[in-house]
Amino acid sequence: MPTIADVVRELESAYDPRWAESWDAVGLVCGDPSARVRRVLFAVDPVAVVADEALAWGADLVVTHHPLYLRGTTTVAATTFKGRLVHTLIKNDVGLFTAHTNADVADPGVSDALARAVGLTGPLTPLQPSADDPRRGLGRVGSLPAPITLRAFARQAARGLPGTAGGLRVAGDPDREVRRVAVSGGAGDSLLTTARAAGVDVFLTADLRHHPASEFMEAADGPALIDAAHWATEWPWLTEAARRLTSGLAEKGITVETRVSETVTDAWTTTAECEDLK
Ligand SMILES: [Zn+2]
């Protein structure tokens, strides 16, 4: 049976920790590298419901996209949700591993899975190539097989992504035609200018705020915007990461069982129309 060290080695061959941003915290958060691994659960967020799911399924390792601790801490006491999570995992011999910005820029990475989920076909190129290797980078640019209206693309993207309370928000004329598309999993504010320079028809990302989006849309001839739930834009990558782990280990004659958590851990749990509040 493989160990946590075997699984970590395989994951880090796909998502090299050296590719992570300097502010990021990736790798093994808790767990003994010599511990045996039979089952690996993949999830976006290291939160209590995911730990519960790991225990219920009998996972030995949880792989999440988001780090549990991004900044330094002086305590893992069970007085905070993060400390409680660490206690739950360690008491039950479950490890926790994170691949975050190193998975964002990987080839294929988080935005490749997002691009395919919303219906892009053909080659994908990084929206913002990495300086050290332009095959990797943030976001992806690709094409739809044929031009469709922004409205139709938004519906297609909503169907391709897992359902969340907020759905998708669209900025731009719903009847305009779109074909060239940029996507970026997670918060994509910082790539707005890059998306415009790339000459795409629409940029799909998450966590867009009023002022950057409003100012972006004031400029004529720019791309339309689609703002999806942060969790939903990163979730498609989990299946790809699980597949890479199992196939990489299988080449070495090692078998692990993987599962992708379908628990929606997006922060937003419901919406209310103005009419509901009258
Ligand atoms: Zn994220």
mmCIF file of C-alpha atoms and ligand atoms in Angstrom:
data_model
loop_
_atom_site.group_PDB
_atom_site.id
_atom_site.type_symbol
_atom_site.label_atom_id
_atom_site.label_comp_id
_atom_site.label_asym_id
_atom_site.label_seq_id
_atom_site.Cartn_x
_atom_site.Cartn_y
_atom_site.Cartn_z
ATOM 1 C CA MET A 1 0.000 0.000 0.000
ATOM 2 C CA PRO A 2 1.368 3.477 -0.883
ATOM 3 C CA THR A 3 2.316 6.038 1.734
ATOM 4 C CA ILE A 4 1.447 9.706 2.008
ATOM 5 C CA ALA A 5 5.003 10.371 0.757
ATOM 6 C CA ASP A 6 4.279 8.378 -2.439
ATOM 7 C CA VAL A 7 1.076 10.344 -3.067
ATOM 8 C CA VAL A 8 2.745 13.676 -2.312
ATOM 9 C CA ARG A 9 5.607 12.853 -4.695
ATOM 10 C CA GLU A 10 3.129 12.055 -7.466
ATOM 11 C CA LEU A 11 1.021 15.178 -6.889
ATOM 12 C CA GLU A 12 4.109 17.384 -6.754
ATOM 13 C CA SER A 13 5.334 15.960 -10.058
ATOM 14 C CA ALA A 14 2.138 17.371 -11.618
ATOM 15 C CA TYR A 15 1.904 20.480 -9.431
ATOM 16 C CA ASP A 16 5.469 21.499 -8.634
ATOM 17 C CA PRO A 17 5.525 23.488 -5.361
ATOM 18 C CA ARG A 18 8.191 25.776 -6.892
ATOM 19 C CA TRP A 19 5.497 27.122 -9.234
ATOM 20 C CA ALA A 20 3.451 28.480 -6.310
ATOM 21 C CA GLU A 21 3.293 32.226 -5.666
ATOM 22 C CA SER A 22 5.656 33.479 -2.960
ATOM 23 C CA TRP A 23 2.690 34.372 -0.674
ATOM 24 C CA ASP A 24 1.119 30.943 -1.056
ATOM 25 C CA ALA A 25 1.292 27.936 1.294
ATOM 26 C CA VAL A 26 1.197 24.599 -0.527
ATOM 27 C CA GLY A 27 2.150 21.026 0.293
ATOM 28 C CA LEU A 28 1.503 18.748 3.236
ATOM 29 C CA VAL A 29 -0.348 20.544 6.053
ATOM 30 C CA CYS A 30 -0.679 17.575 8.389
ATOM 31 C CA GLY A 31 -0.051 13.860 8.167
ATOM 32 C CA ASP A 32 2.880 11.490 8.567
ATOM 33 C CA PRO A 33 4.691 10.874 5.247
ATOM 34 C CA SER A 34 5.156 7.213 6.244
ATOM 35 C CA ALA A 35 1.415 6.681 6.876
ATOM 36 C CA ARG A 36 -0.368 4.285 4.516
ATOM 37 C CA VAL A 37 -2.882 5.656 1.992
ATOM 38 C CA ARG A 38 -5.755 3.701 0.511
ATOM 39 C CA ARG A 39 -8.291 6.462 -0.130
ATOM 40 C CA VAL A 40 -7.766 10.094 -1.213
ATOM 41 C CA LEU A 41 -10.579 12.654 -1.127
ATOM 42 C CA PHE A 42 -10.311 15.741 -3.380
ATOM 43 C CA ALA A 43 -12.097 18.983 -2.417
ATOM 44 C CA VAL A 44 -11.786 22.724 -3.031
ATOM 45 C CA ASP A 45 -11.942 23.896 0.594
ATOM 46 C CA PRO A 46 -10.412 22.544 3.822
ATOM 47 C CA VAL A 47 -13.570 23.010 5.899
ATOM 48 C CA ALA A 48 -15.457 20.964 8.518
ATOM 49 C CA VAL A 49 -17.975 19.364 6.123
ATOM 50 C CA VAL A 50 -15.124 18.137 3.949
ATOM 51 C CA ALA A 51 -13.362 16.639 6.997
ATOM 52 C CA ASP A 52 -16.671 14.958 7.950
ATOM 53 C CA GLU A 53 -16.946 13.546 4.445
ATOM 54 C CA ALA A 54 -13.348 12.282 4.640
ATOM 55 C CA LEU A 55 -14.062 10.456 7.907
ATOM 56 C CA ALA A 56 -17.379 9.013 6.700
ATOM 57 C CA TRP A 57 -15.727 7.625 3.558
ATOM 58 C CA GLY A 58 -12.616 6.422 5.357
ATOM 59 C CA ALA A 59 -10.168 8.696 3.527
ATOM 60 C CA ASP A 60 -6.515 8.607 4.588
ATOM 61 C CA LEU A 61 -5.620 11.855 2.822
ATOM 62 C CA VAL A 62 -7.566 14.953 1.785
ATOM 63 C CA VAL A 63 -6.248 17.002 -1.136
ATOM 64 C CA THR A 64 -7.647 20.534 -1.250
ATOM 65 C CA HIS A 65 -7.076 23.432 -3.619
ATOM 66 C CA HIS A 66 -7.254 26.112 -0.943
ATOM 67 C CA PRO A 67 -4.677 26.254 1.855
ATOM 68 C CA LEU A 68 -5.873 25.854 5.443
ATOM 69 C CA TYR A 69 -3.220 28.226 6.761
ATOM 70 C CA LEU A 70 -2.123 30.908 4.323
ATOM 71 C CA ARG A 71 -0.506 33.142 6.918
ATOM 72 C CA GLY A 72 1.547 32.181 9.936
ATOM 73 C CA THR A 73 -0.136 30.941 13.079
ATOM 74 C CA THR A 74 1.046 30.379 16.628
ATOM 75 C CA THR A 75 -1.615 27.847 17.575
ATOM 76 C CA VAL A 76 -3.534 24.833 16.296
ATOM 77 C CA ALA A 77 -5.674 24.704 19.473
ATOM 78 C CA ALA A 78 -9.207 23.494 18.820
ATOM 79 C CA THR A 79 -10.522 26.924 19.734
ATOM 80 C CA THR A 80 -10.762 27.999 16.096
ATOM 81 C CA PHE A 81 -12.289 26.173 13.123
ATOM 82 C CA LYS A 82 -8.822 25.705 11.641
ATOM 83 C CA GLY A 83 -7.441 24.218 14.852
ATOM 84 C CA ARG A 84 -10.497 21.985 15.200
ATOM 85 C CA LEU A 85 -9.990 20.765 11.650
ATOM 86 C CA VAL A 86 -6.350 19.915 12.357
ATOM 87 C CA HIS A 87 -7.423 18.016 15.506
ATOM 88 C CA THR A 88 -10.138 16.106 13.645
ATOM 89 C CA LEU A 89 -7.764 15.086 10.880
ATOM 90 C CA ILE A 90 -4.839 14.090 13.121
ATOM 91 C CA LYS A 91 -7.013 12.193 15.614
ATOM 92 C CA ASN A 92 -8.375 10.134 12.729
ATOM 93 C CA ASP A 93 -5.058 9.611 10.940
ATOM 94 C CA VAL A 94 -6.080 11.699 7.942
ATOM 95 C CA GLY A 95 -3.488 13.833 6.164
ATOM 96 C CA LEU A 96 -4.134 17.141 4.405
ATOM 97 C CA PHE A 97 -2.304 18.278 1.279
ATOM 98 C CA THR A 98 -2.775 21.511 -0.696
ATOM 99 C CA ALA A 99 -2.050 22.334 -4.352
ATOM 100 C CA HIS A 100 -3.072 25.967 -4.907
ATOM 101 C CA THR A 101 -1.321 28.482 -7.186
ATOM 102 C CA ASN A 102 1.026 25.689 -8.332
ATOM 103 C CA ALA A 103 -2.093 23.915 -9.667
ATOM 104 C CA ASP A 104 -3.418 27.182 -11.169
ATOM 105 C CA VAL A 105 -0.374 27.591 -13.418
ATOM 106 C CA ALA A 106 0.185 23.893 -14.196
ATOM 107 C CA ASP A 107 -0.300 22.503 -17.707
ATOM 108 C CA PRO A 108 -2.965 21.214 -17.517
ATOM 109 C CA GLY A 109 -4.127 23.154 -14.500
ATOM 110 C CA VAL A 110 -7.207 24.573 -12.811
ATOM 111 C CA SER A 111 -8.272 26.817 -15.716
ATOM 112 C CA ASP A 112 -7.889 24.053 -18.333
ATOM 113 C CA ALA A 113 -10.525 22.023 -16.491
ATOM 114 C CA LEU A 114 -12.707 25.143 -16.194
ATOM 115 C CA ALA A 115 -12.336 25.877 -19.920
ATOM 116 C CA ARG A 116 -13.433 22.371 -20.867
ATOM 117 C CA ALA A 117 -16.318 22.463 -18.373
ATOM 118 C CA VAL A 118 -17.782 25.587 -20.008
ATOM 119 C CA GLY A 119 -17.441 24.140 -23.512
ATOM 120 C CA LEU A 120 -14.162 25.414 -24.985
ATOM 121 C CA THR A 121 -12.704 23.035 -27.556
ATOM 122 C CA GLY A 122 -9.375 22.916 -29.348
ATOM 123 C CA PRO A 123 -6.072 24.258 -28.046
ATOM 124 C CA LEU A 124 -5.897 26.359 -24.878
ATOM 125 C CA THR A 125 -3.144 28.862 -24.155
ATOM 126 C CA PRO A 126 -2.355 30.649 -20.879
ATOM 127 C CA LEU A 127 -4.021 34.055 -20.535
ATOM 128 C CA GLN A 128 -0.988 35.273 -18.579
ATOM 129 C CA PRO A 129 1.986 33.006 -19.359
ATOM 130 C CA SER A 130 4.503 32.271 -16.617
ATOM 131 C CA ALA A 131 7.815 34.088 -17.068
ATOM 132 C CA ASP A 132 9.896 30.927 -16.688
ATOM 133 C CA ASP A 133 7.769 28.715 -18.962
ATOM 134 C CA PRO A 134 5.141 30.224 -21.279
ATOM 135 C CA ARG A 135 3.374 26.852 -21.620
ATOM 136 C CA ARG A 136 2.209 27.352 -18.037
ATOM 137 C CA GLY A 137 0.437 30.363 -16.578
ATOM 138 C CA LEU A 138 -2.731 31.897 -15.170
ATOM 139 C CA GLY A 139 -6.078 31.565 -16.923
ATOM 140 C CA ARG A 140 -6.671 30.061 -20.350
ATOM 141 C CA VAL A 141 -7.787 31.401 -23.721
ATOM 142 C CA GLY A 142 -9.624 29.188 -26.183
ATOM 143 C CA SER A 143 -12.549 29.067 -28.558
ATOM 144 C CA LEU A 144 -16.072 27.766 -28.783
ATOM 145 C CA PRO A 145 -16.673 25.461 -31.759
ATOM 146 C CA ALA A 146 -18.964 28.123 -33.293
ATOM 147 C CA PRO A 147 -20.081 31.643 -32.364
ATOM 148 C CA ILE A 148 -23.067 31.758 -30.001
ATOM 149 C CA THR A 149 -24.792 34.561 -28.130
ATOM 150 C CA LEU A 150 -23.474 35.637 -24.763
ATOM 151 C CA ARG A 151 -26.807 34.485 -23.304
ATOM 152 C CA ALA A 152 -26.383 31.000 -24.797
ATOM 153 C CA PHE A 153 -22.774 30.767 -23.622
ATOM 154 C CA ALA A 154 -23.765 31.772 -20.091
ATOM 155 C CA ARG A 155 -26.449 29.063 -20.063
ATOM 156 C CA GLN A 156 -23.958 26.518 -21.388
ATOM 157 C CA ALA A 157 -21.416 27.539 -18.722
ATOM 158 C CA ALA A 158 -24.058 27.274 -15.998
ATOM 159 C CA ARG A 159 -24.906 23.749 -17.151
ATOM 160 C CA GLY A 160 -21.232 22.755 -17.318
ATOM 161 C CA LEU A 161 -20.359 23.987 -13.839
ATOM 162 C CA PRO A 162 -21.690 22.529 -10.586
ATOM 163 C CA GLY A 163 -24.754 24.345 -9.300
ATOM 164 C CA THR A 164 -24.354 27.060 -6.688
ATOM 165 C CA ALA A 165 -26.800 29.456 -5.035
ATOM 166 C CA GLY A 166 -25.601 32.515 -6.881
ATOM 167 C CA GLY A 167 -25.453 31.018 -10.373
ATOM 168 C CA LEU A 168 -23.685 33.169 -12.950
ATOM 169 C CA ARG A 169 -23.796 36.963 -13.326
ATOM 170 C CA VAL A 170 -23.391 38.347 -16.819
ATOM 171 C CA ALA A 171 -22.212 41.838 -17.859
ATOM 172 C CA GLY A 172 -22.704 42.854 -21.480
ATOM 173 C CA ASP A 173 -25.299 42.639 -24.228
ATOM 174 C CA PRO A 174 -26.838 39.144 -23.942
ATOM 175 C CA ASP A 175 -27.362 39.062 -27.715
ATOM 176 C CA ARG A 176 -23.749 39.784 -28.701
ATOM 177 C CA GLU A 177 -21.915 36.898 -30.322
ATOM 178 C CA VAL A 178 -19.001 35.289 -28.543
ATOM 179 C CA ARG A 179 -16.451 32.753 -29.712
ATOM 180 C CA ARG A 180 -13.008 33.565 -28.254
ATOM 181 C CA VAL A 181 -13.185 33.043 -24.509
ATOM 182 C CA ALA A 182 -10.813 33.646 -21.587
ATOM 183 C CA VAL A 183 -11.392 31.853 -18.294
ATOM 184 C CA SER A 184 -9.639 31.967 -14.956
ATOM 185 C CA GLY A 185 -10.574 29.797 -11.977
ATOM 186 C CA GLY A 186 -11.007 31.677 -8.702
ATOM 187 C CA ALA A 187 -10.706 35.432 -8.227
ATOM 188 C CA GLY A 188 -9.805 36.907 -11.633
ATOM 189 C CA ASP A 189 -9.881 40.674 -10.978
ATOM 190 C CA SER A 190 -6.168 40.967 -11.618
ATOM 191 C CA LEU A 191 -6.529 39.539 -15.140
ATOM 192 C CA LEU A 192 -9.177 41.979 -16.440
ATOM 193 C CA THR A 193 -6.685 44.127 -18.358
ATOM 194 C CA THR A 194 -4.925 41.050 -19.708
ATOM 195 C CA ALA A 195 -8.248 39.618 -20.910
ATOM 196 C CA ARG A 196 -9.012 42.847 -22.767
ATOM 197 C CA ALA A 197 -5.535 42.853 -24.356
ATOM 198 C CA ALA A 198 -6.058 39.223 -25.440
ATOM 199 C CA GLY A 199 -8.945 40.393 -27.627
ATOM 200 C CA VAL A 200 -11.408 37.784 -26.357
ATOM 201 C CA ASP A 201 -15.183 38.173 -26.634
ATOM 202 C CA VAL A 202 -15.918 37.165 -23.048
ATOM 203 C CA PHE A 203 -13.958 36.617 -19.830
ATOM 204 C CA LEU A 204 -15.357 34.132 -17.307
ATOM 205 C CA THR A 205 -13.969 34.172 -13.776
ATOM 206 C CA ALA A 206 -15.120 34.630 -10.150
ATOM 207 C CA ASP A 207 -15.231 37.194 -7.341
ATOM 208 C CA LEU A 208 -15.558 40.232 -9.608
ATOM 209 C CA ARG A 209 -16.312 43.426 -7.667
ATOM 210 C CA HIS A 210 -18.473 46.353 -8.697
ATOM 211 C CA HIS A 211 -15.848 48.999 -9.466
ATOM 212 C CA PRO A 212 -13.407 46.923 -11.508
ATOM 213 C CA ALA A 213 -16.294 45.315 -13.434
ATOM 214 C CA SER A 214 -18.196 48.582 -13.928
ATOM 215 C CA GLU A 215 -15.131 50.454 -15.164
ATOM 216 C CA PHE A 216 -14.169 47.541 -17.399
ATOM 217 C CA MET A 217 -17.603 47.543 -19.051
ATOM 218 C CA GLU A 218 -17.506 51.324 -19.667
ATOM 219 C CA ALA A 219 -14.795 50.888 -22.282
ATOM 220 C CA ALA A 220 -16.243 50.207 -25.722
ATOM 221 C CA ASP A 221 -15.463 47.006 -27.643
ATOM 222 C CA GLY A 222 -14.146 45.131 -24.615
ATOM 223 C CA PRO A 223 -15.057 41.578 -23.698
ATOM 224 C CA ALA A 224 -18.281 40.734 -21.889
ATOM 225 C CA LEU A 225 -17.858 39.421 -18.350
ATOM 226 C CA ILE A 226 -19.257 36.366 -16.609
ATOM 227 C CA ASP A 227 -18.852 36.100 -12.860
ATOM 228 C CA ALA A 228 -19.314 32.584 -11.477
ATOM 229 C CA ALA A 229 -19.081 31.182 -7.947
ATOM 230 C CA HIS A 230 -15.441 30.886 -6.837
ATOM 231 C CA TRP A 231 -15.919 27.270 -5.705
ATOM 232 C CA ALA A 232 -17.632 26.277 -8.961
ATOM 233 C CA THR A 233 -14.812 27.598 -11.158
ATOM 234 C CA GLU A 234 -12.187 25.528 -9.339
ATOM 235 C CA TRP A 235 -14.208 22.369 -8.737
ATOM 236 C CA PRO A 236 -13.769 20.922 -12.290
ATOM 237 C CA TRP A 237 -10.011 20.659 -11.648
ATOM 238 C CA LEU A 238 -10.540 18.122 -8.848
ATOM 239 C CA THR A 239 -11.542 15.361 -11.269
ATOM 240 C CA GLU A 240 -8.474 16.041 -13.413
ATOM 241 C CA ALA A 241 -6.163 16.061 -10.369
ATOM 242 C CA ALA A 242 -7.645 12.793 -9.107
ATOM 243 C CA ARG A 243 -7.235 11.234 -12.557
ATOM 244 C CA ARG A 244 -3.600 12.352 -12.784
ATOM 245 C CA LEU A 245 -2.864 10.915 -9.365
ATOM 246 C CA THR A 246 -4.407 7.523 -10.071
ATOM 247 C CA SER A 247 -2.860 7.203 -13.545
ATOM 248 C CA GLY A 248 0.564 8.394 -12.368
ATOM 249 C CA LEU A 249 0.589 5.917 -9.510
ATOM 250 C CA ALA A 250 -0.820 3.139 -11.713
ATOM 251 C CA GLU A 251 2.259 3.472 -13.960
ATOM 252 C CA LYS A 252 4.304 2.563 -10.888
ATOM 253 C CA GLY A 253 2.027 -0.347 -10.055
ATOM 254 C CA ILE A 254 0.439 1.537 -7.156
ATOM 255 C CA THR A 255 -3.313 1.691 -6.626
ATOM 256 C CA VAL A 256 -5.237 4.289 -4.641
ATOM 257 C CA GLU A 257 -8.934 4.975 -4.554
ATOM 258 C CA THR A 258 -9.972 8.571 -5.177
ATOM 259 C CA ARG A 259 -13.197 10.486 -4.709
ATOM 260 C CA VAL A 260 -14.139 14.050 -5.635
ATOM 261 C CA SER A 261 -16.246 15.769 -2.996
ATOM 262 C CA GLU A 262 -19.531 17.056 -4.384
ATOM 263 C CA THR A 263 -20.339 19.016 -1.252
ATOM 264 C CA VAL A 264 -20.858 22.651 -2.244
ATOM 265 C CA THR A 265 -18.555 24.696 -0.002
ATOM 266 C CA ASP A 266 -19.039 28.009 -1.760
ATOM 267 C CA ALA A 267 -19.503 30.730 0.843
ATOM 268 C CA TRP A 268 -22.879 31.822 -0.566
ATOM 269 C CA THR A 269 -25.722 29.487 0.352
ATOM 270 C CA THR A 270 -28.812 31.217 -1.039
ATOM 271 C CA THR A 271 -30.065 34.343 -2.791
ATOM 272 C CA ALA A 272 -33.188 36.453 -2.398
ATOM 273 C CA GLU A 273 -34.814 38.288 -5.268
ATOM 274 C CA CYS A 274 -35.946 41.804 -4.438
ATOM 275 C CA GLU A 275 -39.527 40.580 -4.913
ATOM 276 C CA ASP A 276 -39.071 37.992 -2.152
ATOM 277 C CA LEU A 277 -38.307 40.716 0.344
ATOM 278 C CA LYS A 278 -41.351 42.882 -0.317
HETATM 279 ZN ZN ZN B 1 -9.629 29.684 -5.196
#
